[in-house]
mmCIF file of C-alpha atoms in Angstrom:
data_model
loop_
_atom_site.group_PDB
_atom_site.id
_atom_site.type_symbol
_atom_site.label_atom_id
_atom_site.label_comp_id
_atom_site.label_asym_id
_atom_site.label_seq_id
_atom_site.Cartn_x
_atom_site.Cartn_y
_atom_site.Cartn_z
ATOM 1 C CA MET A 1 6.835 -30.417 110.299
ATOM 2 C CA ASN A 2 10.145 -30.715 108.427
ATOM 3 C CA ILE A 3 10.196 -31.510 104.694
ATOM 4 C CA LEU A 4 13.300 -32.140 102.579
ATOM 5 C CA SER A 5 12.418 -30.905 99.078
ATOM 6 C CA ILE A 6 14.685 -31.854 96.152
ATOM 7 C CA GLN A 7 13.469 -30.079 93.010
ATOM 8 C CA SER A 8 14.317 -27.496 90.378
ATOM 9 C CA TRP A 9 14.660 -23.775 91.037
ATOM 10 C CA VAL A 10 13.982 -20.728 88.877
ATOM 11 C CA SER A 11 15.022 -17.154 89.542
ATOM 12 C CA TYR A 12 11.937 -15.709 87.851
ATOM 13 C CA GLY A 13 8.519 -17.250 88.372
ATOM 14 C CA HIS A 14 7.283 -20.221 90.339
ATOM 15 C CA VAL A 15 7.976 -23.832 89.414
ATOM 16 C CA GLY A 16 9.688 -26.652 91.304
ATOM 17 C CA ASN A 17 10.962 -25.564 94.688
ATOM 18 C CA ALA A 18 10.004 -21.988 93.786
ATOM 19 C CA SER A 19 6.380 -23.170 93.633
ATOM 20 C CA ALA A 20 6.400 -25.718 96.476
ATOM 21 C CA MET A 21 8.539 -24.069 99.129
ATOM 22 C CA PHE A 22 6.589 -20.913 99.980
ATOM 23 C CA PRO A 23 3.138 -22.565 100.354
ATOM 24 C CA LEU A 24 4.667 -25.100 102.749
ATOM 25 C CA GLN A 25 6.364 -22.351 104.742
ATOM 26 C CA ARG A 26 3.165 -20.291 104.782
ATOM 27 C CA LEU A 27 1.427 -23.291 106.371
ATOM 28 C CA GLY A 28 4.119 -23.545 109.029
ATOM 29 C CA ALA A 29 6.406 -26.272 107.673
ATOM 30 C CA GLU A 30 10.172 -26.019 107.679
ATOM 31 C CA VAL A 31 11.480 -26.737 104.176
ATOM 32 C CA TRP A 32 15.025 -27.967 103.636
ATOM 33 C CA ALA A 33 15.384 -27.195 99.941
ATOM 34 C CA ILE A 34 17.976 -28.727 97.631
ATOM 35 C CA ASN A 35 17.850 -27.525 94.031
ATOM 36 C CA THR A 36 18.454 -29.871 91.100
ATOM 37 C CA VAL A 37 18.748 -27.037 88.562
ATOM 38 C CA GLN A 38 19.165 -23.277 88.658
ATOM 39 C CA PHE A 39 17.417 -21.733 85.673
ATOM 40 C CA SER A 40 16.552 -18.135 84.907
ATOM 41 C CA ASN A 41 12.920 -19.116 84.246
ATOM 42 C CA HIS A 42 10.893 -22.242 83.540
ATOM 43 C CA THR A 43 11.295 -24.037 80.238
ATOM 44 C CA GLY A 44 7.733 -23.287 79.136
ATOM 45 C CA TYR A 45 8.995 -19.982 77.751
ATOM 46 C CA GLY A 46 11.011 -21.895 75.158
ATOM 47 C CA ALA A 47 14.245 -20.140 76.151
ATOM 48 C CA TRP A 48 16.091 -20.053 79.440
ATOM 49 C CA ARG A 49 19.561 -19.861 80.924
ATOM 50 C CA GLY A 50 21.220 -21.635 83.809
ATOM 51 C CA GLN A 51 22.601 -25.014 84.754
ATOM 52 C CA VAL A 52 21.543 -28.521 85.656
ATOM 53 C CA PHE A 53 23.336 -29.496 88.848
ATOM 54 C CA GLY A 54 25.168 -32.766 89.265
ATOM 55 C CA ALA A 55 24.260 -35.620 91.546
ATOM 56 C CA ASP A 56 27.331 -34.974 93.674
ATOM 57 C CA LEU A 57 25.972 -31.575 94.733
ATOM 58 C CA VAL A 58 22.680 -33.134 95.832
ATOM 59 C CA ARG A 59 24.534 -35.836 97.775
ATOM 60 C CA ASP A 60 26.823 -33.263 99.394
ATOM 61 C CA CYS A 61 23.893 -31.177 100.583
ATOM 62 C CA VAL A 62 22.043 -34.205 101.963
ATOM 63 C CA GLN A 63 25.197 -35.374 103.735
ATOM 64 C CA GLY A 64 25.699 -31.916 105.207
ATOM 65 C CA ILE A 65 22.145 -31.933 106.575
ATOM 66 C CA GLU A 66 22.731 -35.436 107.949
ATOM 67 C CA GLU A 67 25.896 -34.229 109.696
ATOM 68 C CA ARG A 68 23.819 -31.639 111.544
ATOM 69 C CA GLY A 69 22.028 -34.581 113.175
ATOM 70 C CA VAL A 70 18.568 -33.456 112.090
ATOM 71 C CA LEU A 71 17.430 -36.250 109.739
ATOM 72 C CA PRO A 72 15.549 -38.045 112.573
ATOM 73 C CA ARG A 73 13.299 -34.943 112.603
ATOM 74 C CA CYS A 74 12.620 -35.102 108.854
ATOM 75 C CA ASP A 75 8.954 -36.005 108.316
ATOM 76 C CA ALA A 76 8.999 -36.333 104.538
ATOM 77 C CA LEU A 77 10.998 -35.998 101.363
ATOM 78 C CA LEU A 78 9.420 -34.318 98.338
ATOM 79 C CA SER A 79 10.924 -34.702 94.872
ATOM 80 C CA GLY A 80 9.927 -33.307 91.493
ATOM 81 C CA TYR A 81 11.698 -32.417 88.252
ATOM 82 C CA MET A 82 15.110 -34.069 88.299
ATOM 83 C CA GLY A 83 16.930 -32.536 85.353
ATOM 84 C CA ASP A 84 19.255 -35.494 84.999
ATOM 85 C CA ALA A 85 18.794 -39.238 85.553
ATOM 86 C CA GLY A 86 21.942 -39.288 87.697
ATOM 87 C CA ILE A 87 20.240 -36.958 90.170
ATOM 88 C CA GLY A 88 17.619 -39.651 90.584
ATOM 89 C CA GLU A 89 20.212 -41.928 92.146
ATOM 90 C CA ALA A 90 21.144 -39.157 94.562
ATOM 91 C CA ILE A 91 17.457 -38.774 95.470
ATOM 92 C CA LEU A 92 17.192 -42.505 96.169
ATOM 93 C CA ASP A 93 20.238 -42.196 98.397
ATOM 94 C CA ALA A 94 18.581 -39.273 100.202
ATOM 95 C CA VAL A 95 15.414 -41.329 100.706
ATOM 96 C CA ALA A 96 17.453 -44.176 102.180
ATOM 97 C CA ARG A 97 19.257 -41.819 104.574
ATOM 98 C CA VAL A 98 16.038 -40.131 105.700
ATOM 99 C CA LYS A 99 14.204 -43.422 106.263
ATOM 100 C CA ALA A 100 17.169 -44.907 108.120
ATOM 101 C CA ALA A 101 17.017 -41.938 110.491
ATOM 102 C CA ASN A 102 13.206 -41.841 110.674
ATOM 103 C CA PRO A 103 11.415 -44.979 109.428
ATOM 104 C CA GLN A 104 8.075 -43.146 109.621
ATOM 105 C CA ALA A 105 9.140 -40.512 107.088
ATOM 106 C CA LEU A 106 7.276 -40.485 103.763
ATOM 107 C CA TRP A 107 8.620 -39.986 100.259
ATOM 108 C CA CYS A 108 6.284 -38.049 97.984
ATOM 109 C CA CYS A 109 7.464 -38.503 94.399
ATOM 110 C CA ASP A 110 6.012 -36.184 91.764
ATOM 111 C CA PRO A 111 6.993 -38.198 88.665
ATOM 112 C CA VAL A 112 7.534 -35.263 86.321
ATOM 113 C CA LEU A 113 8.072 -36.596 82.809
ATOM 114 C CA GLY A 114 5.541 -34.987 80.470
ATOM 115 C CA ASP A 115 2.000 -33.905 79.675
ATOM 116 C CA ASP A 116 -0.663 -34.193 76.994
ATOM 117 C CA ASP A 117 0.413 -31.058 75.124
ATOM 118 C CA ARG A 118 4.136 -31.754 74.834
ATOM 119 C CA GLY A 119 4.494 -35.481 75.406
ATOM 120 C CA ILE A 120 7.666 -36.498 77.245
ATOM 121 C CA TYR A 121 9.802 -33.423 77.847
ATOM 122 C CA VAL A 122 12.444 -34.635 80.305
ATOM 123 C CA ARG A 123 15.884 -35.953 79.382
ATOM 124 C CA PRO A 124 16.351 -39.541 78.147
ATOM 125 C CA GLY A 125 16.523 -42.081 80.951
ATOM 126 C CA ILE A 126 14.401 -40.125 83.424
ATOM 127 C CA PRO A 127 11.017 -41.718 82.552
ATOM 128 C CA GLU A 128 12.483 -45.213 82.884
ATOM 129 C CA PHE A 129 14.193 -44.285 86.146
ATOM 130 C CA LEU A 130 10.916 -43.005 87.555
ATOM 131 C CA ARG A 131 9.022 -46.129 86.517
ATOM 132 C CA ASP A 132 11.617 -48.735 87.463
ATOM 133 C CA ARG A 133 13.444 -47.228 90.439
ATOM 134 C CA ALA A 134 11.549 -44.329 91.989
ATOM 135 C CA ILE A 135 7.895 -45.396 91.929
ATOM 136 C CA PRO A 136 8.606 -48.774 93.617
ATOM 137 C CA MET A 137 10.168 -46.938 96.588
ATOM 138 C CA ALA A 138 7.720 -44.033 96.869
ATOM 139 C CA ASP A 139 5.052 -43.776 99.570
ATOM 140 C CA ILE A 140 3.046 -41.126 97.710
ATOM 141 C CA ALA A 141 2.975 -40.405 93.961
ATOM 142 C CA THR A 142 1.317 -37.431 92.266
ATOM 143 C CA PRO A 143 1.223 -38.017 88.486
ATOM 144 C CA ASN A 144 -0.899 -36.196 85.945
ATOM 145 C CA ARG A 145 -3.016 -38.267 83.556
ATOM 146 C CA PHE A 146 -0.306 -38.465 80.869
ATOM 147 C CA GLU A 147 2.278 -39.578 83.420
ATOM 148 C CA LEU A 148 -0.058 -42.168 84.925
ATOM 149 C CA GLU A 149 -0.707 -43.655 81.486
ATOM 150 C CA TRP A 150 3.003 -43.818 80.668
ATOM 151 C CA LEU A 151 4.027 -45.292 84.008
ATOM 152 C CA THR A 152 1.366 -47.997 84.020
ATOM 153 C CA GLY A 153 0.951 -48.626 80.282
ATOM 154 C CA ARG A 154 -2.820 -48.143 80.660
ATOM 155 C CA LYS A 155 -5.142 -45.743 78.866
ATOM 156 C CA VAL A 156 -7.262 -43.415 80.990
ATOM 157 C CA THR A 157 -10.385 -42.236 79.141
ATOM 158 C CA ASN A 158 -13.006 -42.499 81.906
ATOM 159 C CA LEU A 159 -13.265 -42.678 85.675
ATOM 160 C CA GLY A 160 -13.246 -46.480 85.777
ATOM 161 C CA GLU A 161 -10.021 -46.640 83.767
ATOM 162 C CA ALA A 162 -8.525 -43.921 85.965
ATOM 163 C CA LYS A 163 -9.215 -45.965 89.096
ATOM 164 C CA GLU A 164 -7.773 -49.087 87.468
ATOM 165 C CA ALA A 165 -4.606 -47.239 86.442
ATOM 166 C CA VAL A 166 -4.229 -45.732 89.917
ATOM 167 C CA SER A 167 -4.589 -49.200 91.433
ATOM 168 C CA ALA A 168 -1.943 -50.487 89.011
ATOM 169 C CA LEU A 169 0.408 -47.707 90.084
ATOM 170 C CA GLN A 170 -0.221 -48.527 93.742
ATOM 171 C CA ALA A 171 0.666 -52.142 93.005
ATOM 172 C CA MET A 172 4.020 -50.871 91.706
ATOM 173 C CA GLY A 173 4.860 -49.194 95.040
ATOM 174 C CA PRO A 174 3.151 -46.061 96.395
ATOM 175 C CA ARG A 175 0.270 -46.737 98.764
ATOM 176 C CA CYS A 176 -1.141 -43.243 98.244
ATOM 177 C CA VAL A 177 -1.701 -41.708 94.796
ATOM 178 C CA LEU A 178 -2.953 -38.284 93.747
ATOM 179 C CA LEU A 179 -3.965 -38.044 90.076
ATOM 180 C CA THR A 180 -4.015 -34.471 88.799
ATOM 181 C CA SER A 181 -5.234 -32.755 85.607
ATOM 182 C CA LEU A 182 -8.087 -35.204 85.153
ATOM 183 C CA ALA A 183 -10.389 -34.034 82.355
ATOM 184 C CA LEU A 184 -12.398 -36.980 81.027
ATOM 185 C CA PRO A 185 -15.276 -37.448 78.558
ATOM 186 C CA ASP A 186 -17.580 -38.632 81.361
ATOM 187 C CA MET A 187 -17.027 -35.383 83.264
ATOM 188 C CA PRO A 188 -18.717 -32.012 82.595
ATOM 189 C CA ALA A 189 -16.696 -30.099 80.001
ATOM 190 C CA ASP A 190 -16.362 -27.094 82.300
ATOM 191 C CA ARG A 191 -14.856 -29.051 85.205
ATOM 192 C CA MET A 192 -11.358 -30.292 86.063
ATOM 193 C CA GLY A 193 -10.905 -33.289 88.333
ATOM 194 C CA LEU A 194 -8.447 -34.702 90.823
ATOM 195 C CA LEU A 195 -8.544 -38.269 92.085
ATOM 196 C CA ALA A 196 -6.849 -39.619 95.223
ATOM 197 C CA ALA A 197 -6.622 -43.169 96.507
ATOM 198 C CA GLU A 198 -5.272 -44.964 99.549
ATOM 199 C CA GLY A 199 -6.216 -48.127 101.408
ATOM 200 C CA GLY A 200 -8.727 -49.220 98.786
ATOM 201 C CA ARG A 201 -10.658 -45.949 98.997
ATOM 202 C CA PHE A 202 -11.042 -43.517 96.075
ATOM 203 C CA PHE A 203 -12.044 -39.871 96.310
ATOM 204 C CA ARG A 204 -12.618 -37.228 93.651
ATOM 205 C CA VAL A 205 -12.791 -33.457 93.629
ATOM 206 C CA THR A 206 -13.970 -31.458 90.630
ATOM 207 C CA THR A 207 -13.392 -27.741 90.306
ATOM 208 C CA PRO A 208 -14.471 -25.219 87.661
ATOM 209 C CA MET A 209 -12.221 -25.135 84.587
ATOM 210 C CA LEU A 210 -10.194 -21.936 84.466
ATOM 211 C CA PRO A 211 -9.067 -20.139 81.289
ATOM 212 C CA LEU A 212 -5.315 -20.481 81.724
ATOM 213 C CA GLN A 213 -2.324 -22.604 80.829
ATOM 214 C CA ILE A 214 0.251 -22.261 83.591
ATOM 215 C CA ASN A 215 3.458 -23.891 84.788
ATOM 216 C CA GLY A 216 4.104 -24.820 88.407
ATOM 217 C CA ALA A 217 0.587 -25.741 89.521
ATOM 218 C CA GLY A 218 1.479 -29.421 89.729
ATOM 219 C CA ASP A 219 4.467 -28.634 91.949
ATOM 220 C CA ALA A 220 2.243 -26.636 94.285
ATOM 221 C CA ILE A 221 -0.477 -29.256 94.590
ATOM 222 C CA ALA A 222 2.029 -32.063 95.225
ATOM 223 C CA ALA A 223 3.524 -30.044 98.090
ATOM 224 C CA LEU A 224 0.135 -29.109 99.540
ATOM 225 C CA PHE A 225 -1.200 -32.654 99.251
ATOM 226 C CA LEU A 226 1.875 -33.986 101.068
ATOM 227 C CA PHE A 227 1.524 -31.381 103.819
ATOM 228 C CA HIS A 228 -2.144 -32.101 104.467
ATOM 229 C CA ARG A 229 -1.637 -35.874 104.240
ATOM 230 C CA LEU A 230 1.108 -35.579 106.881
ATOM 231 C CA ARG A 231 -0.998 -33.283 109.049
ATOM 232 C CA SER A 232 -4.265 -35.216 108.924
ATOM 233 C CA GLY A 233 -3.259 -38.755 107.990
ATOM 234 C CA ASP A 234 -6.374 -38.838 105.811
ATOM 235 C CA VAL A 235 -6.289 -38.952 102.005
ATOM 236 C CA ALA A 236 -9.748 -37.409 101.564
ATOM 237 C CA GLU A 237 -8.963 -34.462 103.808
ATOM 238 C CA ALA A 238 -5.623 -33.962 102.057
ATOM 239 C CA LEU A 239 -7.309 -33.974 98.644
ATOM 240 C CA ALA A 240 -10.001 -31.505 99.683
ATOM 241 C CA ALA A 241 -7.575 -29.073 101.326
ATOM 242 C CA ALA A 242 -4.957 -29.170 98.565
ATOM 243 C CA SER A 243 -7.423 -28.825 95.692
ATOM 244 C CA SER A 244 -9.247 -25.953 97.406
ATOM 245 C CA SER A 245 -6.019 -24.011 97.871
ATOM 246 C CA VAL A 246 -4.734 -24.623 94.362
ATOM 247 C CA TYR A 247 -8.053 -23.675 92.800
ATOM 248 C CA GLY A 248 -7.971 -20.381 94.704
ATOM 249 C CA LEU A 249 -4.382 -19.796 93.616
ATOM 250 C CA LEU A 250 -5.187 -20.470 89.952
ATOM 251 C CA ARG A 251 -8.401 -18.443 90.044
ATOM 252 C CA ARG A 252 -6.488 -15.419 91.308
ATOM 253 C CA THR A 253 -3.866 -15.993 88.625
ATOM 254 C CA ALA A 254 -6.482 -16.236 85.858
ATOM 255 C CA GLU A 255 -8.265 -13.091 87.047
ATOM 256 C CA ALA A 256 -4.975 -11.179 86.929
ATOM 257 C CA GLY A 257 -4.094 -12.506 83.473
ATOM 258 C CA SER A 258 -0.651 -13.455 84.800
ATOM 259 C CA ARG A 259 1.830 -15.647 82.899
ATOM 260 C CA GLU A 260 3.152 -16.890 86.265
ATOM 261 C CA ILE A 261 1.132 -18.284 89.148
ATOM 262 C CA LEU A 262 0.638 -15.668 91.864
ATOM 263 C CA THR A 263 2.169 -17.718 94.662
ATOM 264 C CA VAL A 264 2.925 -14.714 96.866
ATOM 265 C CA ALA A 265 -0.021 -12.464 96.040
ATOM 266 C CA ALA A 266 -2.529 -15.297 96.583
ATOM 267 C CA GLN A 267 -0.878 -16.716 99.696
ATOM 268 C CA GLU A 268 -4.005 -16.455 101.843
ATOM 269 C CA GLU A 269 -5.484 -19.253 99.720
ATOM 270 C CA PHE A 270 -3.007 -21.669 101.294
ATOM 271 C CA VAL A 271 -4.237 -21.076 104.830
ATOM 272 C CA ASN A 272 -7.846 -19.989 104.249
ATOM 273 C CA PRO A 273 -9.135 -20.971 100.794
ATOM 274 C CA THR A 274 -11.877 -18.784 99.362
ATOM 275 C CA HIS A 275 -13.704 -21.818 97.967
ATOM 276 C CA ARG A 276 -13.746 -25.169 99.754
ATOM 277 C CA PHE A 277 -14.383 -28.320 97.747
ATOM 278 C CA ALA A 278 -15.411 -31.617 99.289
ATOM 279 C CA ALA A 279 -13.722 -34.896 98.403
ATOM 280 C CA GLU A 280 -16.460 -37.296 97.300
ATOM 281 C CA PRO A 281 -16.113 -41.091 97.398
ATOM 282 C CA CYS A 282 -16.122 -42.593 93.927
#
């Protein structure tokens, strides 16, 4: 399995490609990584150093890979935090090149734009680009609840509204949607949910709530969900496998009291999760 991953990179910690790349490699996938930023650490610390890369660099790297003649072997493209709206255009160009070489390739778009705690935290123009240009072209989308609400203009306060909003997002483009960070009033207060949908079917996994606030978990679950969806072709199996691995990763992180997710130390969770959760129809 070959995955072209266009995301951010940090020297210290695990977000973006630094969160997605190693789990994919640990599972046996080849990852062709292109970084949209190079930061010292993730922005959750409130201070960081580094640079946002330009769209030309992304295009150059994609063209260089294309010139190696390997794009027909690319099974999927994974994108996350963009850093700059111009990079979005370069990602669309990459998607077009990959799909021209391999029409069966999938684009998994993690529409990173914000969350409940901070609201929109990306640069101006990125949310609109994601809604109007990226989502209509994506095969798979992996928003959190805040992002789903913003993209669809619908409130999500219970499971029924979540399913309606996911269906609305599917109508905008992606046939497969993974909704993350789903804590709703009609769920037990000590549980966190994930919802996945494809082909008119909806599945939910709930896992115990863990006492941590961490960056990079969304990047990891998007990568794992894409991998297992490619491997199995089944949305329920992908949801169960990805959520089981990420729960194990976060549980290990919480037990250690770490400020960063323990991507390397907890790597066995990617291939043999300690706890396995079933995806239940809903």
